[in-house]
Amino acid sequence: MTDVLGWRKVFGVLGPSTNTVVQPDFDDLRVEGVTNHYSRIIVQNPTALSDADFLRGTDAIDAATHDAVRAVMTCAPDYLVLGMSAVTFYGGAEGAAKWTKAVEDVAGTRLCTGALSLIEAFKAYGGIRRIAVLSPYFPVANEQVGRFMSDYGIEMVRDTPLRCQSWLHIARVTPAQLRQTILDLDGDDIDAIVQVGTNLSMMRLAAAAETFLQKPVIAINTATYWNALRQNGIQDRKPGFGRLMAEF
């Protein structure tokens, strides 16, 4: 017997308790027969004033992740979707794979991460080798994003870390701020603009930016949920969220 509402797939979604964007984003991307069941990774809202503070904050998220996994597994989801991104880039491809395996071992099921979802998105678009990256992070975390990308043959040509002062502050960055950042990052020397940081609300802006920049602009929440669907054989298209959801 299958779940009455999640008759195609039941997704367990993991995200920091301070994150107010990823849950509504993923619900907007949800398709018929798929349900999302959010499990909060309990953390406090730190004040990030430096690279070291940012790393301590993400370490706290990392340390609390397995408890959130155990909690969501009580509803027996078919698959896990990770609604946080920073730690999935740490340590390059090898570090990311080790981190993912540790979570999958606790869960006993597969996990979709933002980092690998971006790689899958690049394959879907085709021809993406040079990117610019926008994040709410501090520079030390953007460096990890660049390292991860280089392991997959992707060059991070330039990047903008917004240095948000707390986890809650990330959700308060306005579309106007993000639009200007995108314009500043753009150039003929890059194939795509990529946004990381799941509490940064950019799905709809990224979709709009693809039309006026005429190149892929990829929001990590869109890429993650798109990849989760595709990894489970669900090919539904959904307009309004960029080419990734509408075409691939």
Short mmCIF file of C-alpha atoms in Angstrom, two decimals:
data_model
loop_
_atom_site.label_atom_id
_atom_site.label_comp_id
_atom_site.label_asym_id
_atom_site.label_seq_id
_atom_site.Cartn_x
_atom_site.Cartn_y
_atom_site.Cartn_z
CA MET A 1 0.00 0.00 0.00
CA THR A 2 1.18 3.55 -0.72
CA ASP A 3 0.70 6.79 1.18
CA VAL A 4 -2.66 8.31 0.21
CA LEU A 5 -1.22 11.78 -0.53
CA GLY A 6 2.37 10.79 -1.29
CA TRP A 7 1.42 8.04 -3.67
CA ARG A 8 4.44 8.73 -5.86
CA LYS A 9 7.03 9.62 -3.22
CA VAL A 10 7.21 10.74 0.38
CA PHE A 11 10.16 13.11 0.87
CA GLY A 12 11.80 13.79 4.20
CA VAL A 13 13.25 17.31 4.11
CA LEU A 14 16.06 18.39 6.42
CA GLY A 15 16.74 22.05 7.16
CA PRO A 16 18.10 24.26 9.94
CA SER A 17 15.49 25.38 12.45
CA THR A 18 16.40 29.00 11.64
CA ASN A 19 15.63 28.56 7.93
CA THR A 20 12.31 30.13 6.87
CA VAL A 21 12.76 29.96 3.08
CA VAL A 22 13.45 26.38 2.06
CA GLN A 23 10.18 24.90 3.33
CA PRO A 24 7.88 27.24 1.33
CA ASP A 25 10.25 27.03 -1.65
CA PHE A 26 10.11 23.25 -1.74
CA ASP A 27 6.35 23.28 -1.27
CA ASP A 28 6.04 25.61 -4.27
CA LEU A 29 8.04 23.12 -6.35
CA ARG A 30 6.10 20.09 -5.15
CA VAL A 31 4.16 18.11 -7.75
CA GLU A 32 1.05 15.97 -7.43
CA GLY A 33 1.60 12.73 -5.56
CA VAL A 34 4.76 13.92 -3.79
CA THR A 35 4.70 15.16 -0.19
CA ASN A 36 7.35 17.01 1.83
CA HIS A 37 7.88 16.34 5.54
CA TYR A 38 10.16 18.88 7.16
CA SER A 39 12.51 17.96 10.01
CA ARG A 40 14.26 20.84 11.74
CA ILE A 41 17.95 20.67 12.54
CA ILE A 42 17.88 22.45 15.88
CA VAL A 43 20.36 25.32 16.05
CA GLN A 44 20.46 28.76 17.59
CA ASN A 45 20.69 31.91 15.48
CA PRO A 46 24.40 32.84 15.64
CA THR A 47 25.87 36.20 14.91
CA ALA A 48 28.35 35.74 12.06
CA LEU A 49 30.93 38.47 12.22
CA SER A 50 33.88 36.64 10.69
CA ASP A 51 34.95 33.60 8.71
CA ALA A 52 35.59 31.73 11.96
CA ASP A 53 32.15 32.56 13.33
CA PHE A 54 30.52 31.34 10.13
CA LEU A 55 32.38 28.04 10.27
CA ARG A 56 31.39 27.54 13.90
CA GLY A 57 27.78 28.13 12.92
CA THR A 58 27.83 25.56 10.14
CA ASP A 59 29.65 23.11 12.41
CA ALA A 60 26.72 23.41 14.83
CA ILE A 61 24.31 22.57 12.01
CA ASP A 62 26.45 19.60 11.03
CA ALA A 63 26.52 18.30 14.62
CA ALA A 64 22.72 18.37 14.91
CA THR A 65 21.91 16.85 11.53
CA HIS A 66 21.79 13.18 12.47
CA ASP A 67 19.18 13.81 15.19
CA ALA A 68 16.96 15.49 12.61
CA VAL A 69 17.47 12.53 10.29
CA ARG A 70 16.35 10.09 12.98
CA ALA A 71 13.29 12.23 13.69
CA VAL A 72 12.08 12.41 10.09
CA MET A 73 12.70 8.71 9.47
CA THR A 74 9.86 7.92 11.87
CA CYS A 75 7.42 8.83 9.07
CA ALA A 76 9.22 6.34 6.78
CA PRO A 77 10.06 8.67 3.87
CA ASP A 78 11.19 7.15 0.60
CA TYR A 79 13.95 9.68 0.11
CA LEU A 80 15.69 12.56 1.91
CA VAL A 81 16.14 16.07 0.52
CA LEU A 82 18.65 18.35 2.20
CA GLY A 83 17.48 21.93 2.65
CA MET A 84 20.87 23.34 3.61
CA SER A 85 23.89 23.73 1.39
CA ALA A 86 27.07 25.07 3.00
CA VAL A 87 28.34 21.84 4.56
CA THR A 88 27.64 19.86 1.39
CA PHE A 89 30.51 21.68 -0.32
CA TYR A 90 33.09 21.32 2.45
CA GLY A 91 36.14 19.22 1.69
CA GLY A 92 35.60 19.14 -2.07
CA ALA A 93 34.09 16.14 -3.83
CA GLU A 94 35.65 13.67 -1.39
CA GLY A 95 34.49 15.51 1.70
CA ALA A 96 30.99 15.95 0.29
CA ALA A 97 30.71 12.25 -0.55
CA LYS A 98 31.86 11.24 2.94
CA TRP A 99 29.36 13.61 4.58
CA THR A 100 26.49 12.36 2.42
CA LYS A 101 27.30 8.71 3.11
CA ALA A 102 27.29 9.32 6.86
CA VAL A 103 23.76 10.74 6.66
CA GLU A 104 22.57 7.95 4.37
CA ASP A 105 23.98 5.36 6.77
CA VAL A 106 21.92 6.84 9.62
CA ALA A 107 18.79 7.10 7.49
CA GLY A 108 19.03 3.87 5.56
CA THR A 109 17.87 5.72 2.45
CA ARG A 110 19.31 8.04 -0.21
CA LEU A 111 19.97 11.74 0.28
CA CYS A 112 19.82 14.57 -2.26
CA THR A 113 22.26 17.43 -1.56
CA GLY A 114 22.45 20.90 -3.01
CA ALA A 115 26.09 20.61 -4.06
CA LEU A 116 25.60 17.53 -6.23
CA SER A 117 22.29 18.86 -7.49
CA LEU A 118 24.11 21.81 -9.00
CA ILE A 119 26.45 19.44 -10.84
CA GLU A 120 23.42 17.59 -12.22
CA ALA A 121 21.87 20.92 -13.24
CA PHE A 122 25.04 21.87 -15.14
CA LYS A 123 24.82 18.58 -17.04
CA ALA A 124 21.18 19.24 -17.91
CA TYR A 125 21.87 22.73 -19.28
CA GLY A 126 25.05 21.59 -21.01
CA GLY A 127 28.15 23.65 -21.73
CA ILE A 128 28.57 25.10 -18.25
CA ARG A 129 32.24 25.26 -17.31
CA ARG A 130 32.75 28.76 -15.88
CA ILE A 131 30.46 30.20 -13.25
CA ALA A 132 29.95 33.16 -10.93
CA VAL A 133 28.63 32.39 -7.45
CA LEU A 134 26.38 34.39 -5.14
CA SER A 135 26.01 33.34 -1.50
CA PRO A 136 24.94 34.66 1.90
CA TYR A 137 28.14 33.10 3.28
CA PHE A 138 31.45 34.49 4.41
CA PRO A 139 34.49 34.16 2.10
CA VAL A 140 35.78 31.00 3.80
CA ALA A 141 32.64 29.10 2.77
CA ASN A 142 32.73 30.45 -0.79
CA GLU A 143 36.25 29.08 -1.02
CA GLN A 144 34.83 25.64 -0.24
CA VAL A 145 32.24 26.07 -2.98
CA GLY A 146 35.03 26.87 -5.43
CA ARG A 147 37.04 23.86 -4.32
CA PHE A 148 34.05 21.55 -4.76
CA MET A 149 33.31 22.93 -8.20
CA SER A 150 36.92 22.56 -9.34
CA ASP A 151 36.80 18.86 -8.46
CA TYR A 152 34.07 18.54 -11.09
CA GLY A 153 35.90 20.59 -13.71
CA ILE A 154 33.91 23.78 -13.05
CA GLU A 155 35.77 27.06 -12.55
CA MET A 156 34.39 29.64 -10.15
CA VAL A 157 35.54 32.75 -12.02
CA ARG A 158 34.30 35.18 -9.36
CA ASP A 159 32.00 35.22 -6.39
CA THR A 160 30.13 37.48 -4.01
CA PRO A 161 29.75 36.43 -0.36
CA LEU A 162 27.08 38.66 1.15
CA ARG A 163 28.42 38.10 4.67
CA CYS A 164 24.98 37.93 6.25
CA GLN A 165 25.29 38.64 9.96
CA SER A 166 23.08 35.78 11.17
CA TRP A 167 21.09 32.84 9.83
CA LEU A 168 17.86 34.87 10.16
CA HIS A 169 19.39 37.80 8.31
CA ILE A 170 19.80 35.61 5.22
CA ALA A 171 16.03 35.47 4.72
CA ARG A 172 15.86 39.27 4.89
CA VAL A 173 18.02 39.96 1.84
CA THR A 174 15.74 41.67 -0.66
CA PRO A 175 15.20 40.86 -4.34
CA ALA A 176 16.52 44.32 -5.20
CA GLN A 177 19.82 43.56 -3.44
CA LEU A 178 20.08 40.21 -5.17
CA ARG A 179 19.25 41.64 -8.58
CA GLN A 180 22.07 44.16 -8.33
CA THR A 181 24.48 41.46 -7.19
CA ILE A 182 23.54 39.31 -10.17
CA LEU A 183 24.18 42.20 -12.54
CA ASP A 184 27.54 42.87 -10.91
CA LEU A 185 28.55 39.22 -11.28
CA ASP A 186 27.51 38.83 -14.89
CA GLY A 187 29.93 38.96 -17.79
CA ASP A 188 30.81 37.40 -21.12
CA ASP A 189 33.43 35.24 -19.41
CA ILE A 190 30.95 33.07 -17.51
CA ASP A 191 28.44 30.45 -18.63
CA ALA A 192 26.08 30.67 -15.65
CA ILE A 193 25.35 32.42 -12.36
CA VAL A 194 24.79 30.16 -9.37
CA GLN A 195 23.18 31.04 -6.04
CA VAL A 196 23.90 28.92 -2.96
CA GLY A 197 22.54 29.19 0.59
CA THR A 198 19.07 27.74 1.03
CA ASN A 199 17.68 30.50 3.27
CA LEU A 200 18.27 33.05 0.51
CA SER A 201 15.01 33.54 -1.41
CA MET A 202 15.94 33.55 -5.08
CA MET A 203 13.96 30.97 -7.05
CA ARG A 204 11.71 33.44 -8.85
CA LEU A 205 14.38 36.08 -9.31
CA ALA A 206 16.69 33.48 -10.84
CA ALA A 207 13.95 32.47 -13.27
CA ALA A 208 13.41 36.10 -14.27
CA ALA A 209 17.15 36.75 -14.58
CA GLU A 210 17.49 33.93 -17.12
CA THR A 211 15.26 35.92 -19.44
CA PHE A 212 17.17 39.21 -19.29
CA LEU A 213 20.70 37.77 -19.01
CA GLN A 214 20.10 35.04 -21.59
CA LYS A 215 22.10 32.47 -19.65
CA PRO A 216 21.43 29.96 -16.88
CA VAL A 217 20.83 31.49 -13.45
CA ILE A 218 20.48 28.63 -11.01
CA ALA A 219 18.98 28.92 -7.52
CA ILE A 220 20.08 26.10 -5.26
CA ASN A 221 16.61 25.35 -3.89
CA THR A 222 15.30 24.90 -7.43
CA ALA A 223 18.22 22.69 -8.38
CA THR A 224 17.91 20.55 -5.25
CA TYR A 225 14.20 19.84 -5.54
CA TRP A 226 14.44 19.35 -9.31
CA ASN A 227 17.20 16.79 -8.77
CA ALA A 228 15.24 15.03 -6.03
CA LEU A 229 12.31 14.59 -8.41
CA ARG A 230 14.48 13.41 -11.30
CA GLN A 231 16.47 10.99 -9.11
CA ASN A 232 13.16 9.36 -8.26
CA GLY A 233 12.00 9.06 -11.85
CA ILE A 234 9.52 11.94 -11.64
CA GLN A 235 9.75 13.97 -14.84
CA ASP A 236 6.99 16.53 -14.30
CA ARG A 237 7.75 20.00 -15.70
CA LYS A 238 6.71 23.09 -13.79
CA PRO A 239 6.85 26.55 -15.40
CA GLY A 240 7.60 29.72 -13.49
CA PHE A 241 10.80 28.57 -11.82
CA GLY A 242 13.30 28.79 -14.66
CA ARG A 243 14.40 26.51 -17.45
CA LEU A 244 15.55 23.75 -15.12
CA MET A 245 12.03 22.97 -13.88
CA ALA A 246 10.31 23.86 -17.15
CA GLU A 247 12.50 22.10 -19.70
CA PHE A 248 14.76 19.41 -18.21
#
